[in-house]
């Protein structure tokens, strides 16, 4: 789930939700809803999140369950 990934990467960087919100130009409530999985970030916010969190948008969006399945 994207919210779990956002939270894990944010915590790994030692950022608060408020700091992440400011860094990506979003509201604190937006970050909270993303991390809870209530809403997903729109594309512009997703790109900003990837930059701030030091990953790609694909990493945030990728379903890890599918990664382990054989082709």
N, CA, C and O atoms as a GROMACS GRO file, in nm:
protein
  284
    1UNK      N    1   0.084  -0.118   0.000
    1UNK     CA    2   0.000   0.000   0.000
    1UNK      C    3   0.090   0.125   0.000
    1UNK      O    4   0.190   0.130   0.071
    2UNK      N    5   0.052   0.222  -0.078
    2UNK     CA    6   0.133   0.342  -0.094
    2UNK      C    7   0.150   0.418   0.038
    2UNK      O    8   0.257   0.473   0.064
    3UNK      N    9   0.046   0.422   0.119
    3UNK     CA   10   0.054   0.493   0.246
    3UNK      C   11   0.159   0.435   0.338
    3UNK      O   12   0.232   0.509   0.405
    4UNK      N   13   0.167   0.304   0.342
    4UNK     CA   14   0.267   0.237   0.425
    4UNK      C   15   0.407   0.269   0.377
    4UNK      O   16   0.498   0.289   0.458
    5UNK      N   17   0.426   0.276   0.246
    5UNK     CA   18   0.557   0.308   0.189
    5UNK      C   19   0.596   0.452   0.219
    5UNK      O   20   0.710   0.480   0.255
    6UNK      N   21   0.500   0.543   0.205
    6UNK     CA   22   0.528   0.684   0.235
    6UNK      C   23   0.570   0.698   0.381
    6UNK      O   24   0.670   0.762   0.411
    7UNK      N   25   0.494   0.636   0.471
    7UNK     CA   26   0.524   0.645   0.614
    7UNK      C   27   0.662   0.586   0.645
    7UNK      O   28   0.740   0.648   0.718
    8UNK      N   29   0.692   0.470   0.590
    8UNK     CA   30   0.820   0.404   0.618
    8UNK      C   31   0.938   0.487   0.568
    8UNK      O   32   1.038   0.503   0.638
    9UNK      N   33   0.925   0.540   0.447
    9UNK     CA   34   1.034   0.621   0.391
    9UNK      C   35   1.049   0.753   0.467
    9UNK      O   36   1.161   0.799   0.488
   10UNK      N   37   0.938   0.812   0.507
   10UNK     CA   38   0.944   0.937   0.584
   10UNK      C   39   1.014   0.913   0.716
   10UNK      O   40   1.103   0.990   0.755
   11UNK      N   41   0.975   0.808   0.784
   11UNK     CA   42   1.036   0.777   0.914
   11UNK      C   43   1.184   0.743   0.900
   11UNK      O   44   1.265   0.782   0.984
   12UNK      N   45   1.219   0.672   0.794
   12UNK     CA   46   1.359   0.637   0.771
   12UNK      C   47   1.446   0.762   0.754
   12UNK      O   48   1.564   0.762   0.788
   13UNK      N   49   1.386   0.867   0.700
   13UNK     CA   50   1.458   0.993   0.682
   13UNK      C   51   1.450   1.082   0.806
   13UNK      O   52   1.512   1.189   0.810
   14UNK      N   53   1.375   1.038   0.906
   14UNK     CA   54   1.362   1.115   1.029
   14UNK      C   55   1.276   1.240   1.015
   14UNK      O   56   1.294   1.337   1.088
   15UNK      N   57   1.182   1.236   0.920
   15UNK     CA   58   1.094   1.351   0.897
   15UNK      C   59   0.962   1.333   0.972
   15UNK      O   60   0.913   1.222   0.986
   16UNK      N   61   0.907   1.442   1.018
   16UNK     CA   62   0.772   1.440   1.073
   16UNK      C   63   0.674   1.454   0.958
   16UNK      O   64   0.712   1.489   0.846
   17UNK      N   65   0.548   1.428   0.985
   17UNK     CA   66   0.446   1.448   0.882
   17UNK      C   67   0.440   1.596   0.843
   17UNK      O   68   0.421   1.628   0.725
   18UNK      N   69   0.457   1.684   0.938
   18UNK     CA   70   0.455   1.828   0.910
   18UNK      C   71   0.571   1.867   0.820
   18UNK      O   72   0.553   1.945   0.726
   19UNK      N   73   0.690   1.814   0.846
   19UNK     CA   74   0.806   1.844   0.763
   19UNK      C   75   0.787   1.791   0.621
   19UNK      O   76   0.822   1.859   0.524
   20UNK      N   77   0.732   1.672   0.608
   20UNK     CA   78   0.708   1.616   0.476
   20UNK      C   79   0.605   1.700   0.401
   20UNK      O   80   0.622   1.729   0.283
   21UNK      N   81   0.499   1.738   0.469
   21UNK     CA   82   0.396   1.821   0.406
   21UNK      C   83   0.457   1.950   0.352
   21UNK      O   84   0.430   1.990   0.238
   22UNK      N   85   0.538   2.015   0.432
   22UNK     CA   86   0.601   2.140   0.389
   22UNK      C   87   0.695   2.117   0.270
   22UNK      O   88   0.698   2.196   0.177
   23UNK      N   89   0.770   2.008   0.275
   23UNK     CA   90   0.867   1.978   0.168
   23UNK      C   91   0.800   1.952   0.034
   23UNK      O   92   0.856   1.984  -0.071
   24UNK      N   93   0.681   1.894   0.036
   24UNK     CA   94   0.613   1.861  -0.090
   24UNK      C   95   0.505   1.963  -0.126
   24UNK      O   96   0.439   1.950  -0.230
   25UNK      N   97   0.488   2.063  -0.042
   25UNK     CA   98   0.389   2.166  -0.071
   25UNK      C   99   0.246   2.120  -0.053
   25UNK      O  100   0.156   2.160  -0.127
   26UNK      N  101   0.226   2.034   0.046
   26UNK     CA  102   0.092   1.980   0.074
   26UNK      C  103   0.053   2.017   0.216
   26UNK      O  104   0.135   2.066   0.294
   27UNK      N  105  -0.072   1.994   0.249
   27UNK     CA  106  -0.118   2.019   0.386
   27UNK      C  107  -0.085   1.899   0.473
   27UNK      O  108  -0.065   1.788   0.424
   28UNK      N  109  -0.081   1.923   0.602
   28UNK     CA  110  -0.059   1.813   0.697
   28UNK      C  111  -0.170   1.711   0.684
   28UNK      O  112  -0.145   1.590   0.690
   29UNK      N  113  -0.294   1.757   0.668
   29UNK     CA  114  -0.406   1.663   0.657
   29UNK      C  115  -0.392   1.575   0.532
   29UNK      O  116  -0.435   1.460   0.534
   30UNK      N  117  -0.334   1.628   0.425
   30UNK     CA  118  -0.312   1.547   0.305
   30UNK      C  119  -0.214   1.434   0.335
   30UNK      O  120  -0.239   1.319   0.298
   31UNK      N  121  -0.105   1.466   0.401
   31UNK     CA  122  -0.005   1.364   0.434
   31UNK      C  123  -0.067   1.258   0.525
   31UNK      O  124  -0.044   1.138   0.505
   32UNK      N  125  -0.145   1.300   0.621
   32UNK     CA  126  -0.211   1.206   0.712
   32UNK      C  127  -0.303   1.112   0.634
   32UNK      O  128  -0.301   0.991   0.658
   33UNK      N  129  -0.382   1.165   0.543
   33UNK     CA  130  -0.474   1.080   0.466
   33UNK      C  131  -0.398   0.988   0.371
   33UNK      O  132  -0.441   0.874   0.348
   34UNK      N  133  -0.286   1.034   0.316
   34UNK     CA  134  -0.204   0.946   0.230
   34UNK      C  135  -0.151   0.830   0.311
   34UNK      O  136  -0.161   0.714   0.269
   35UNK      N  137  -0.095   0.860   0.428
   35UNK     CA  138  -0.035   0.755   0.509
   35UNK      C  139  -0.139   0.658   0.564
   35UNK      O  140  -0.109   0.540   0.581
   36UNK      N  141  -0.259   0.705   0.593
   36UNK     CA  142  -0.366   0.617   0.640
   36UNK      C  143  -0.422   0.532   0.526
   36UNK      O  144  -0.483   0.428   0.551
   37UNK      N  145  -0.400   0.574   0.403
   37UNK     CA  146  -0.454   0.502   0.289
   37UNK      C  147  -0.595   0.545   0.254
   37UNK      O  148  -0.662   0.482   0.173
   38UNK      N  149  -0.641   0.653   0.317
   38UNK     CA  150  -0.774   0.705   0.289
   38UNK      C  151  -0.781   0.763   0.148
   38UNK      O  152  -0.881   0.748   0.078
   39UNK      N  153  -0.674   0.831   0.109
   39UNK     CA  154  -0.663   0.889  -0.026
   39UNK      C  155  -0.522   0.867  -0.076
   39UNK      O  156  -0.429   0.850   0.002
   40UNK      N  157  -0.509   0.866  -0.207
   40UNK     CA  158  -0.377   0.857  -0.269
   40UNK      C  159  -0.337   0.994  -0.322
   40UNK      O  160  -0.423   1.072  -0.362
   41UNK      N  161  -0.209   1.023  -0.322
   41UNK     CA  162  -0.164   1.153  -0.373
   41UNK      C  163  -0.187   1.162  -0.524
   41UNK      O  164  -0.178   1.062  -0.596
   42UNK      N  165  -0.217   1.283  -0.569
   42UNK     CA  166  -0.229   1.305  -0.713
   42UNK      C  167  -0.090   1.304  -0.773
   42UNK      O  168   0.010   1.308  -0.701
   43UNK      N  169  -0.081   1.300  -0.906
   43UNK     CA  170   0.046   1.281  -0.974
   43UNK      C  171   0.151   1.386  -0.936
   43UNK      O  172   0.266   1.352  -0.912
   44UNK      N  173   0.113   1.513  -0.930
   44UNK     CA  174   0.210   1.618  -0.896
   44UNK      C  175   0.267   1.596  -0.756
   44UNK      O  176   0.388   1.609  -0.735
   45UNK      N  177   0.180   1.562  -0.662
   45UNK     CA  178   0.225   1.535  -0.526
   45UNK      C  179   0.309   1.408  -0.520
   45UNK      O  180   0.406   1.401  -0.445
   46UNK      N  181   0.271   1.310  -0.598
   46UNK     CA  182   0.346   1.184  -0.602
   46UNK      C  183   0.489   1.207  -0.650
   46UNK      O  184   0.584   1.151  -0.595
   47UNK      N  185   0.503   1.291  -0.751
   47UNK     CA  186   0.638   1.323  -0.801
   47UNK      C  187   0.719   1.395  -0.696
   47UNK      O  188   0.837   1.365  -0.677
   48UNK      N  189   0.658   1.489  -0.626
   48UNK     CA  190   0.728   1.561  -0.520
   48UNK      C  191   0.766   1.466  -0.406
   48UNK      O  192   0.876   1.475  -0.351
   49UNK      N  193   0.675   1.377  -0.370
   49UNK     CA  194   0.704   1.279  -0.266
   49UNK      C  195   0.825   1.194  -0.302
   49UNK      O  196   0.912   1.170  -0.218
   50UNK      N  197   0.829   1.148  -0.426
   50UNK     CA  198   0.940   1.064  -0.469
   50UNK      C  199   1.073   1.139  -0.457
   50UNK      O  200   1.173   1.082  -0.412
   51UNK      N  201   1.073   1.264  -0.496
   51UNK     CA  202   1.197   1.344  -0.487
   51UNK      C  203   1.240   1.359  -0.341
   51UNK      O  204   1.355   1.333  -0.306
   52UNK      N  205   1.147   1.401  -0.257
   52UNK     CA  206   1.179   1.425  -0.116
   52UNK      C  207   1.217   1.296  -0.044
   52UNK      O  208   1.307   1.295   0.040
   53UNK      N  209   1.149   1.187  -0.077
   53UNK     CA  210   1.174   1.060  -0.010
   53UNK      C  211   1.290   0.981  -0.072
   53UNK      O  212   1.327   0.875  -0.021
   54UNK      N  213   1.348   1.033  -0.180
   54UNK     CA  214   1.464   0.970  -0.241
   54UNK      C  215   1.434   0.837  -0.309
   54UNK      O  216   1.510   0.742  -0.298
   55UNK      N  217   1.322   0.832  -0.380
   55UNK     CA  218   1.284   0.711  -0.451
   55UNK      C  219   1.217   0.750  -0.582
   55UNK      O  220   1.211   0.867  -0.616
   56UNK      N  221   1.167   0.651  -0.653
   56UNK     CA  222   1.094   0.678  -0.776
   56UNK      C  223   0.945   0.667  -0.750
   56UNK      O  224   0.902   0.608  -0.651
   57UNK      N  225   0.868   0.723  -0.840
   57UNK     CA  226   0.723   0.708  -0.828
   57UNK      C  227   0.684   0.561  -0.842
   57UNK      O  228   0.589   0.515  -0.778
   58UNK      N  229   0.757   0.488  -0.925
   58UNK     CA  230   0.729   0.345  -0.941
   58UNK      C  231   0.746   0.269  -0.810
   58UNK      O  232   0.668   0.180  -0.778
   59UNK      N  233   0.849   0.305  -0.733
   59UNK     CA  234   0.870   0.240  -0.604
   59UNK      C  235   0.752   0.262  -0.511
   59UNK      O  236   0.711   0.172  -0.438
   60UNK      N  237   0.698   0.382  -0.513
   60UNK     CA  238   0.584   0.413  -0.427
   60UNK      C  239   0.458   0.341  -0.474
   60UNK      O  240   0.376   0.299  -0.392
   61UNK      N  241   0.441   0.327  -0.605
   61UNK     CA  242   0.319   0.270  -0.661
   61UNK      C  243   0.322   0.118  -0.674
   61UNK      O  244   0.217   0.054  -0.677
   62UNK      N  245   0.441   0.061  -0.681
   62UNK     CA  246   0.455  -0.083  -0.706
   62UNK      C  247   0.389  -0.165  -0.597
   62UNK      O  248   0.407  -0.139  -0.478
   63UNK      N  249   0.314  -0.264  -0.640
   63UNK     CA  250   0.250  -0.359  -0.549
   63UNK      C  251   0.353  -0.466  -0.517
   63UNK      O  252   0.386  -0.548  -0.603
   64UNK      N  253   0.405  -0.466  -0.395
   64UNK     CA  254   0.509  -0.560  -0.357
   64UNK      C  255   0.464  -0.705  -0.364
   64UNK      O  256   0.548  -0.794  -0.383
   65UNK      N  257   0.335  -0.733  -0.350
   65UNK     CA  258   0.286  -0.868  -0.358
   65UNK      C  259   0.309  -0.928  -0.497
   65UNK      O  260   0.335  -1.048  -0.511
   66UNK      N  261   0.300  -0.844  -0.599
   66UNK     CA  262   0.322  -0.893  -0.736
   66UNK      C  263   0.469  -0.917  -0.765
   66UNK      O  264   0.501  -0.995  -0.855
   67UNK      N  265   0.558  -0.855  -0.693
   67UNK     CA  266   0.702  -0.868  -0.718
   67UNK      C  267   0.750  -1.011  -0.691
   67UNK      O  268   0.845  -1.056  -0.755
   68UNK      N  269   0.686  -1.081  -0.600
   68UNK     CA  270   0.731  -1.215  -0.562
   68UNK      C  271   0.670  -1.323  -0.650
   68UNK      O  272   0.711  -1.439  -0.641
   69UNK      N  273   0.575  -1.291  -0.735
   69UNK     CA  274   0.508  -1.390  -0.818
   69UNK      C  275   0.592  -1.422  -0.941
   69UNK      O  276   0.645  -1.332  -1.007
   70UNK      N  277   0.605  -1.551  -0.972
   70UNK     CA  278   0.677  -1.588  -1.094
   70UNK      C  279   0.600  -1.548  -1.218
   70UNK      O  280   0.477  -1.539  -1.217
   71UNK      N  281   0.673  -1.523  -1.324
   71UNK     CA  282   0.612  -1.482  -1.451
   71UNK      C  283   0.579  -1.601  -1.534
   71UNK      O  284   0.526  -1.587  -1.645
   0.00000   0.00000   0.00000
